Amino acid sequence: MNVFRILGDLSHLLAMILLLGKIWRSKCCAGISGKSQILFALVFTTRYLDLFTNFISIYNTVMKVVFLLCAYVTVYMIYGKFRKTFDSENDTFRLEFLLVPVIGLSFLENYSFTPLEILWTFSIYLESVAILPQLFMISKTGEAETITTHYLFFLGLYRALYLANWIRRYQTENFYDQIAVVSGVVQTIFYCDFFYLYVTKVLKGKKLSLPMPI
């Protein structure tokens, strides 16, 4: 554990709380990609199967349980409680374009050909692209609500902080996880353009808007 890991976890948790709070207060999930949330729930499910086999620390266990609960509550609110407000017409990203290559890569590139290890590897690869349906939805509608942009910012910040965490661990522990690092870099790259728009528009009180696709 180091400060970057802790800050990354807190940023991740804050992102999920912001999203849940937005949906609950407004009783509306317009502008939120249900497909991205399904992918994140799948990420946590396949990654945290070791909850039943491996105890690391109370902190680790509590965070895993909280992330799982937040992910599934979010999915329930989008497709269950507030499904009438869900913008399915714009949440049209084809999930098979992500799932098929991620599944294939998980079998080809992993540290150990065992069920738990393959599922863990699958979760790492999937997390790196799980935000794409949300970014696709924003590009399709041309805009995003301020609270949704805050959610995306803290989600991206979590990944950036984890990159710093891996650098720190390499310096202090000589630890290097190639699969996690490469996937984290890919995921952070997806957020770079959004970070620029967030700083230049949202932080100045403007609504994040994009040119509408032709």
PDB file of C-alpha atoms in Angstrom:
ATOM      1  CA  MET A   1       0.000   0.000   0.000  1.00  0.00           C
ATOM      2  CA  ASN A   2       1.146   3.525  -0.770  1.00  0.00           C
ATOM      3  CA  VAL A   3      -0.474   6.949  -0.978  1.00  0.00           C
ATOM      4  CA  PHE A   4      -1.142   6.656  -4.727  1.00  0.00           C
ATOM      5  CA  ARG A   5      -2.976   3.346  -4.272  1.00  0.00           C
ATOM      6  CA  ILE A   6      -5.123   4.753  -1.472  1.00  0.00           C
ATOM      7  CA  LEU A   7      -5.913   7.966  -3.364  1.00  0.00           C
ATOM      8  CA  GLY A   8      -6.701   5.914  -6.463  1.00  0.00           C
ATOM      9  CA  ASP A   9      -9.142   3.730  -4.528  1.00  0.00           C
ATOM     10  CA  LEU A  10     -10.788   6.796  -2.966  1.00  0.00           C
ATOM     11  CA  SER A  11     -11.078   8.487  -6.365  1.00  0.00           C
ATOM     12  CA  HIS A  12     -12.669   5.339  -7.774  1.00  0.00           C
ATOM     13  CA  LEU A  13     -15.094   5.133  -4.858  1.00  0.00           C
ATOM     14  CA  LEU A  14     -15.969   8.828  -5.164  1.00  0.00           C
ATOM     15  CA  ALA A  15     -16.718   8.375  -8.872  1.00  0.00           C
ATOM     16  CA  MET A  16     -19.169   5.564  -8.130  1.00  0.00           C
ATOM     17  CA  ILE A  17     -20.817   7.484  -5.279  1.00  0.00           C
ATOM     18  CA  LEU A  18     -21.210  10.568  -7.494  1.00  0.00           C
ATOM     19  CA  LEU A  19     -22.926   8.501 -10.161  1.00  0.00           C
ATOM     20  CA  LEU A  20     -25.224   6.745  -7.707  1.00  0.00           C
ATOM     21  CA  GLY A  21     -26.046  10.040  -6.011  1.00  0.00           C
ATOM     22  CA  LYS A  22     -26.867  11.671  -9.333  1.00  0.00           C
ATOM     23  CA  ILE A  23     -29.256   8.887 -10.306  1.00  0.00           C
ATOM     24  CA  TRP A  24     -30.922   8.737  -6.887  1.00  0.00           C
ATOM     25  CA  ARG A  25     -31.405  12.505  -6.458  1.00  0.00           C
ATOM     26  CA  SER A  26     -32.684  13.140  -9.972  1.00  0.00           C
ATOM     27  CA  LYS A  27     -34.505   9.786 -10.238  1.00  0.00           C
ATOM     28  CA  CYS A  28     -33.180   9.753 -13.772  1.00  0.00           C
ATOM     29  CA  CYS A  29     -30.359   7.945 -15.538  1.00  0.00           C
ATOM     30  CA  ALA A  30     -30.431   9.857 -18.825  1.00  0.00           C
ATOM     31  CA  GLY A  31     -26.955  10.377 -20.245  1.00  0.00           C
ATOM     32  CA  ILE A  32     -25.513   7.359 -18.417  1.00  0.00           C
ATOM     33  CA  SER A  33     -24.465   4.309 -20.400  1.00  0.00           C
ATOM     34  CA  GLY A  34     -26.039   1.230 -18.906  1.00  0.00           C
ATOM     35  CA  LYS A  35     -23.737  -0.874 -21.068  1.00  0.00           C
ATOM     36  CA  SER A  36     -20.638   0.627 -19.468  1.00  0.00           C
ATOM     37  CA  GLN A  37     -22.108  -0.063 -16.039  1.00  0.00           C
ATOM     38  CA  ILE A  38     -22.806  -3.697 -16.980  1.00  0.00           C
ATOM     39  CA  LEU A  39     -19.190  -4.056 -18.080  1.00  0.00           C
ATOM     40  CA  PHE A  40     -17.904  -2.552 -14.823  1.00  0.00           C
ATOM     41  CA  ALA A  41     -20.120  -4.926 -12.822  1.00  0.00           C
ATOM     42  CA  LEU A  42     -18.670  -7.793 -14.844  1.00  0.00           C
ATOM     43  CA  VAL A  43     -15.158  -6.474 -14.174  1.00  0.00           C
ATOM     44  CA  PHE A  44     -15.665  -6.492 -10.408  1.00  0.00           C
ATOM     45  CA  THR A  45     -17.422  -9.870 -10.425  1.00  0.00           C
ATOM     46  CA  THR A  46     -14.645 -11.671 -12.292  1.00  0.00           C
ATOM     47  CA  ARG A  47     -11.841  -9.868 -10.436  1.00  0.00           C
ATOM     48  CA  TYR A  48     -13.107 -10.334  -6.905  1.00  0.00           C
ATOM     49  CA  LEU A  49     -13.872 -14.045  -6.954  1.00  0.00           C
ATOM     50  CA  ASP A  50     -10.878 -14.382  -4.625  1.00  0.00           C
ATOM     51  CA  LEU A  51     -13.063 -12.898  -1.880  1.00  0.00           C
ATOM     52  CA  PHE A  52     -13.979 -16.511  -1.137  1.00  0.00           C
ATOM     53  CA  THR A  53     -10.461 -17.924  -1.312  1.00  0.00           C
ATOM     54  CA  ASN A  54      -7.891 -15.303  -0.337  1.00  0.00           C
ATOM     55  CA  PHE A  55      -7.951 -12.844   2.576  1.00  0.00           C
ATOM     56  CA  ILE A  56      -5.476  -9.969   2.162  1.00  0.00           C
ATOM     57  CA  SER A  57      -6.688  -7.331   4.627  1.00  0.00           C
ATOM     58  CA  ILE A  58      -9.866  -5.840   6.060  1.00  0.00           C
ATOM     59  CA  TYR A  59      -9.346  -2.760   3.864  1.00  0.00           C
ATOM     60  CA  ASN A  60      -9.031  -4.921   0.746  1.00  0.00           C
ATOM     61  CA  THR A  61     -12.114  -6.998   1.571  1.00  0.00           C
ATOM     62  CA  VAL A  62     -14.293  -3.998   2.460  1.00  0.00           C
ATOM     63  CA  MET A  63     -13.350  -2.110  -0.721  1.00  0.00           C
ATOM     64  CA  LYS A  64     -14.097  -5.147  -2.884  1.00  0.00           C
ATOM     65  CA  VAL A  65     -17.524  -5.621  -1.305  1.00  0.00           C
ATOM     66  CA  VAL A  66     -18.339  -1.899  -1.612  1.00  0.00           C
ATOM     67  CA  PHE A  67     -17.321  -1.782  -5.282  1.00  0.00           C
ATOM     68  CA  LEU A  68     -19.429  -4.855  -6.049  1.00  0.00           C
ATOM     69  CA  LEU A  69     -22.460  -3.428  -4.254  1.00  0.00           C
ATOM     70  CA  CYS A  70     -22.132  -0.016  -5.934  1.00  0.00           C
ATOM     71  CA  ALA A  71     -21.761  -1.605  -9.372  1.00  0.00           C
ATOM     72  CA  TYR A  72     -24.830  -3.814  -9.063  1.00  0.00           C
ATOM     73  CA  VAL A  73     -26.974  -1.131  -7.425  1.00  0.00           C
ATOM     74  CA  THR A  74     -26.108   1.178 -10.333  1.00  0.00           C
ATOM     75  CA  VAL A  75     -27.099  -1.469 -12.885  1.00  0.00           C
ATOM     76  CA  TYR A  76     -30.338  -2.127 -10.989  1.00  0.00           C
ATOM     77  CA  MET A  77     -31.270   1.564 -10.935  1.00  0.00           C
ATOM     78  CA  ILE A  78     -30.591   1.943 -14.666  1.00  0.00           C
ATOM     79  CA  TYR A  79     -32.371  -1.195 -15.868  1.00  0.00           C
ATOM     80  CA  GLY A  80     -34.829  -1.603 -13.008  1.00  0.00           C
ATOM     81  CA  LYS A  81     -35.977   1.222 -10.759  1.00  0.00           C
ATOM     82  CA  PHE A  82     -35.488   4.095 -13.230  1.00  0.00           C
ATOM     83  CA  ARG A  83     -35.529   2.182 -16.512  1.00  0.00           C
ATOM     84  CA  LYS A  84     -38.134   4.536 -18.011  1.00  0.00           C
ATOM     85  CA  THR A  85     -35.562   7.353 -17.950  1.00  0.00           C
ATOM     86  CA  PHE A  86     -32.804   5.248 -19.535  1.00  0.00           C
ATOM     87  CA  ASP A  87     -31.688   6.600 -22.912  1.00  0.00           C
ATOM     88  CA  SER A  88     -31.465   3.285 -24.745  1.00  0.00           C
ATOM     89  CA  GLU A  89     -31.624   4.974 -28.160  1.00  0.00           C
ATOM     90  CA  ASN A  90     -28.188   6.507 -27.640  1.00  0.00           C
ATOM     91  CA  ASP A  91     -26.629   3.665 -25.638  1.00  0.00           C
ATOM     92  CA  THR A  92     -25.964   1.605 -28.744  1.00  0.00           C
ATOM     93  CA  PHE A  93     -22.331   0.518 -28.489  1.00  0.00           C
ATOM     94  CA  ARG A  94     -21.950  -3.133 -29.586  1.00  0.00           C
ATOM     95  CA  LEU A  95     -20.583  -4.929 -26.521  1.00  0.00           C
ATOM     96  CA  GLU A  96     -19.505  -7.960 -28.533  1.00  0.00           C
ATOM     97  CA  PHE A  97     -16.865  -5.770 -30.180  1.00  0.00           C
ATOM     98  CA  LEU A  98     -15.232  -5.521 -26.747  1.00  0.00           C
ATOM     99  CA  LEU A  99     -16.107  -8.849 -25.136  1.00  0.00           C
ATOM    100  CA  VAL A 100     -14.979 -11.170 -27.939  1.00  0.00           C
ATOM    101  CA  PRO A 101     -11.405  -9.812 -28.272  1.00  0.00           C
ATOM    102  CA  VAL A 102     -11.047  -9.408 -24.495  1.00  0.00           C
ATOM    103  CA  ILE A 103     -12.079 -13.028 -23.894  1.00  0.00           C
ATOM    104  CA  GLY A 104      -9.681 -14.223 -26.599  1.00  0.00           C
ATOM    105  CA  LEU A 105      -6.800 -12.153 -25.244  1.00  0.00           C
ATOM    106  CA  SER A 106      -7.457 -13.420 -21.714  1.00  0.00           C
ATOM    107  CA  PHE A 107      -6.858 -16.996 -22.866  1.00  0.00           C
ATOM    108  CA  LEU A 108      -3.791 -16.074 -24.905  1.00  0.00           C
ATOM    109  CA  GLU A 109      -2.024 -13.656 -22.510  1.00  0.00           C
ATOM    110  CA  ASN A 110      -2.163 -14.565 -18.821  1.00  0.00           C
ATOM    111  CA  TYR A 111       0.149 -15.559 -16.000  1.00  0.00           C
ATOM    112  CA  SER A 112      -1.373 -18.960 -15.311  1.00  0.00           C
ATOM    113  CA  PHE A 113      -3.866 -21.037 -17.270  1.00  0.00           C
ATOM    114  CA  THR A 114      -6.280 -21.549 -14.375  1.00  0.00           C
ATOM    115  CA  PRO A 115      -9.934 -20.435 -14.139  1.00  0.00           C
ATOM    116  CA  LEU A 116      -9.375 -17.753 -11.466  1.00  0.00           C
ATOM    117  CA  GLU A 117      -6.280 -16.367 -13.184  1.00  0.00           C
ATOM    118  CA  ILE A 118      -7.981 -16.209 -16.588  1.00  0.00           C
ATOM    119  CA  LEU A 119     -11.003 -14.458 -15.056  1.00  0.00           C
ATOM    120  CA  TRP A 120      -8.715 -11.994 -13.248  1.00  0.00           C
ATOM    121  CA  THR A 121      -6.873 -11.293 -16.517  1.00  0.00           C
ATOM    122  CA  PHE A 122     -10.215 -10.899 -18.302  1.00  0.00           C
ATOM    123  CA  SER A 123     -11.265  -8.289 -15.707  1.00  0.00           C
ATOM    124  CA  ILE A 124      -8.064  -6.286 -16.220  1.00  0.00           C
ATOM    125  CA  TYR A 125      -8.421  -6.247 -20.002  1.00  0.00           C
ATOM    126  CA  LEU A 126     -12.139  -5.492 -19.834  1.00  0.00           C
ATOM    127  CA  GLU A 127     -11.726  -2.604 -17.411  1.00  0.00           C
ATOM    128  CA  SER A 128      -9.373  -0.887 -19.853  1.00  0.00           C
ATOM    129  CA  VAL A 129     -12.189  -0.599 -22.423  1.00  0.00           C
ATOM    130  CA  ALA A 130     -15.346  -0.647 -20.261  1.00  0.00           C
ATOM    131  CA  ILE A 131     -15.729   3.135 -20.431  1.00  0.00           C
ATOM    132  CA  LEU A 132     -15.949   3.160 -24.241  1.00  0.00           C
ATOM    133  CA  PRO A 133     -19.769   2.770 -24.401  1.00  0.00           C
ATOM    134  CA  GLN A 134     -20.080   5.847 -22.140  1.00  0.00           C
ATOM    135  CA  LEU A 135     -17.658   7.896 -24.228  1.00  0.00           C
ATOM    136  CA  PHE A 136     -19.419   6.704 -27.385  1.00  0.00           C
ATOM    137  CA  MET A 137     -22.751   7.797 -25.925  1.00  0.00           C
ATOM    138  CA  ILE A 138     -21.386  11.270 -25.155  1.00  0.00           C
ATOM    139  CA  SER A 139     -19.970  11.595 -28.661  1.00  0.00           C
ATOM    140  CA  LYS A 140     -23.325  10.526 -30.093  1.00  0.00           C
ATOM    141  CA  THR A 141     -25.456  12.955 -28.051  1.00  0.00           C
ATOM    142  CA  GLY A 142     -22.872  15.722 -28.258  1.00  0.00           C
ATOM    143  CA  GLU A 143     -22.992  16.668 -24.562  1.00  0.00           C
ATOM    144  CA  ALA A 144     -22.862  15.426 -20.983  1.00  0.00           C
ATOM    145  CA  GLU A 145     -24.315  16.653 -17.703  1.00  0.00           C
ATOM    146  CA  THR A 146     -21.852  18.235 -15.293  1.00  0.00           C
ATOM    147  CA  ILE A 147     -22.239  15.502 -12.667  1.00  0.00           C
ATOM    148  CA  THR A 148     -21.573  12.843 -15.325  1.00  0.00           C
ATOM    149  CA  THR A 149     -18.367  14.623 -16.307  1.00  0.00           C
ATOM    150  CA  HIS A 150     -17.311  14.706 -12.638  1.00  0.00           C
ATOM    151  CA  TYR A 151     -17.892  10.956 -12.508  1.00  0.00           C
ATOM    152  CA  LEU A 152     -15.730  10.416 -15.594  1.00  0.00           C
ATOM    153  CA  PHE A 153     -13.023  12.731 -14.276  1.00  0.00           C
ATOM    154  CA  PHE A 154     -12.623  10.855 -10.990  1.00  0.00           C
ATOM    155  CA  LEU A 155     -12.764   7.534 -12.818  1.00  0.00           C
ATOM    156  CA  GLY A 156      -9.930   8.685 -15.061  1.00  0.00           C
ATOM    157  CA  LEU A 157      -8.042  10.115 -12.091  1.00  0.00           C
ATOM    158  CA  TYR A 158      -8.243   6.718 -10.401  1.00  0.00           C
ATOM    159  CA  ARG A 159      -6.458   5.129 -13.349  1.00  0.00           C
ATOM    160  CA  ALA A 160      -3.810   7.872 -13.470  1.00  0.00           C
ATOM    161  CA  LEU A 161      -3.148   7.449  -9.738  1.00  0.00           C
ATOM    162  CA  TYR A 162      -2.806   3.706 -10.201  1.00  0.00           C
ATOM    163  CA  LEU A 163      -0.147   4.313 -12.835  1.00  0.00           C
ATOM    164  CA  ALA A 164       1.737   6.341 -10.206  1.00  0.00           C
ATOM    165  CA  ASN A 165       1.136   3.485  -7.763  1.00  0.00           C
ATOM    166  CA  TRP A 166       2.747   0.976 -10.139  1.00  0.00           C
ATOM    167  CA  ILE A 167       5.733   3.258 -10.701  1.00  0.00           C
ATOM    168  CA  ARG A 168       6.131   3.626  -6.935  1.00  0.00           C
ATOM    169  CA  ARG A 169       5.871  -0.130  -6.382  1.00  0.00           C
ATOM    170  CA  TYR A 170       8.503  -0.757  -9.026  1.00  0.00           C
ATOM    171  CA  GLN A 171      10.820   1.716  -7.304  1.00  0.00           C
ATOM    172  CA  THR A 172      10.301   0.411  -3.775  1.00  0.00           C
ATOM    173  CA  GLU A 173       9.433  -3.276  -4.281  1.00  0.00           C
ATOM    174  CA  ASN A 174      10.841  -4.012  -7.733  1.00  0.00           C
ATOM    175  CA  PHE A 175       7.305  -5.189  -8.563  1.00  0.00           C
ATOM    176  CA  TYR A 176       6.027  -4.984 -12.136  1.00  0.00           C
ATOM    177  CA  ASP A 177       2.728  -6.378 -13.421  1.00  0.00           C
ATOM    178  CA  GLN A 178       2.902  -6.086 -17.200  1.00  0.00           C
ATOM    179  CA  ILE A 179      -0.749  -6.979 -17.848  1.00  0.00           C
ATOM    180  CA  ALA A 180      -2.089  -4.448 -15.313  1.00  0.00           C
ATOM    181  CA  VAL A 181       0.315  -1.688 -16.342  1.00  0.00           C
ATOM    182  CA  VAL A 182      -0.250  -1.966 -20.092  1.00  0.00           C
ATOM    183  CA  SER A 183      -4.027  -2.177 -19.646  1.00  0.00           C
ATOM    184  CA  GLY A 184      -3.934   0.799 -17.269  1.00  0.00           C
ATOM    185  CA  VAL A 185      -1.985   2.880 -19.774  1.00  0.00           C
ATOM    186  CA  VAL A 186      -4.494   2.034 -22.516  1.00  0.00           C
ATOM    187  CA  GLN A 187      -7.386   2.986 -20.254  1.00  0.00           C
ATOM    188  CA  THR A 188      -5.762   6.276 -19.235  1.00  0.00           C
ATOM    189  CA  ILE A 189      -5.193   7.177 -22.894  1.00  0.00           C
ATOM    190  CA  PHE A 190      -8.940   6.896 -23.510  1.00  0.00           C
ATOM    191  CA  TYR A 191      -9.478   9.606 -20.878  1.00  0.00           C
ATOM    192  CA  CYS A 192      -6.848  12.075 -22.148  1.00  0.00           C
ATOM    193  CA  ASP A 193      -9.133  13.961 -24.543  1.00  0.00           C
ATOM    194  CA  PHE A 194     -11.862  14.037 -21.908  1.00  0.00           C
ATOM    195  CA  PHE A 195      -9.418  15.442 -19.311  1.00  0.00           C
ATOM    196  CA  TYR A 196      -8.629  18.319 -21.671  1.00  0.00           C
ATOM    197  CA  LEU A 197     -12.319  19.130 -22.190  1.00  0.00           C
ATOM    198  CA  TYR A 198     -12.974  18.814 -18.441  1.00  0.00           C
ATOM    199  CA  VAL A 199     -10.260  21.328 -17.549  1.00  0.00           C
ATOM    200  CA  THR A 200     -11.035  23.792 -20.347  1.00  0.00           C
ATOM    201  CA  LYS A 201     -14.828  23.672 -20.072  1.00  0.00           C
ATOM    202  CA  VAL A 202     -16.337  22.018 -17.002  1.00  0.00           C
ATOM    203  CA  LEU A 203     -13.976  23.585 -14.445  1.00  0.00           C
ATOM    204  CA  LYS A 204     -14.784  26.984 -15.968  1.00  0.00           C
ATOM    205  CA  GLY A 205     -18.504  26.453 -15.432  1.00  0.00           C
ATOM    206  CA  LYS A 206     -19.325  25.523 -19.005  1.00  0.00           C
ATOM    207  CA  LYS A 207     -21.302  22.472 -20.104  1.00  0.00           C
ATOM    208  CA  LEU A 208     -19.257  19.796 -21.809  1.00  0.00           C
ATOM    209  CA  SER A 209     -20.430  19.664 -25.391  1.00  0.00           C
ATOM    210  CA  LEU A 210     -18.988  18.076 -28.488  1.00  0.00           C
ATOM    211  CA  PRO A 211     -19.592  18.579 -32.201  1.00  0.00           C
ATOM    212  CA  MET A 212     -22.522  16.400 -33.221  1.00  0.00           C
ATOM    213  CA  PRO A 213     -21.533  13.511 -35.499  1.00  0.00           C
ATOM    214  CA  ILE A 214     -22.500  13.945 -39.139  1.00  0.00           C
TER     215      ILE A 214
END
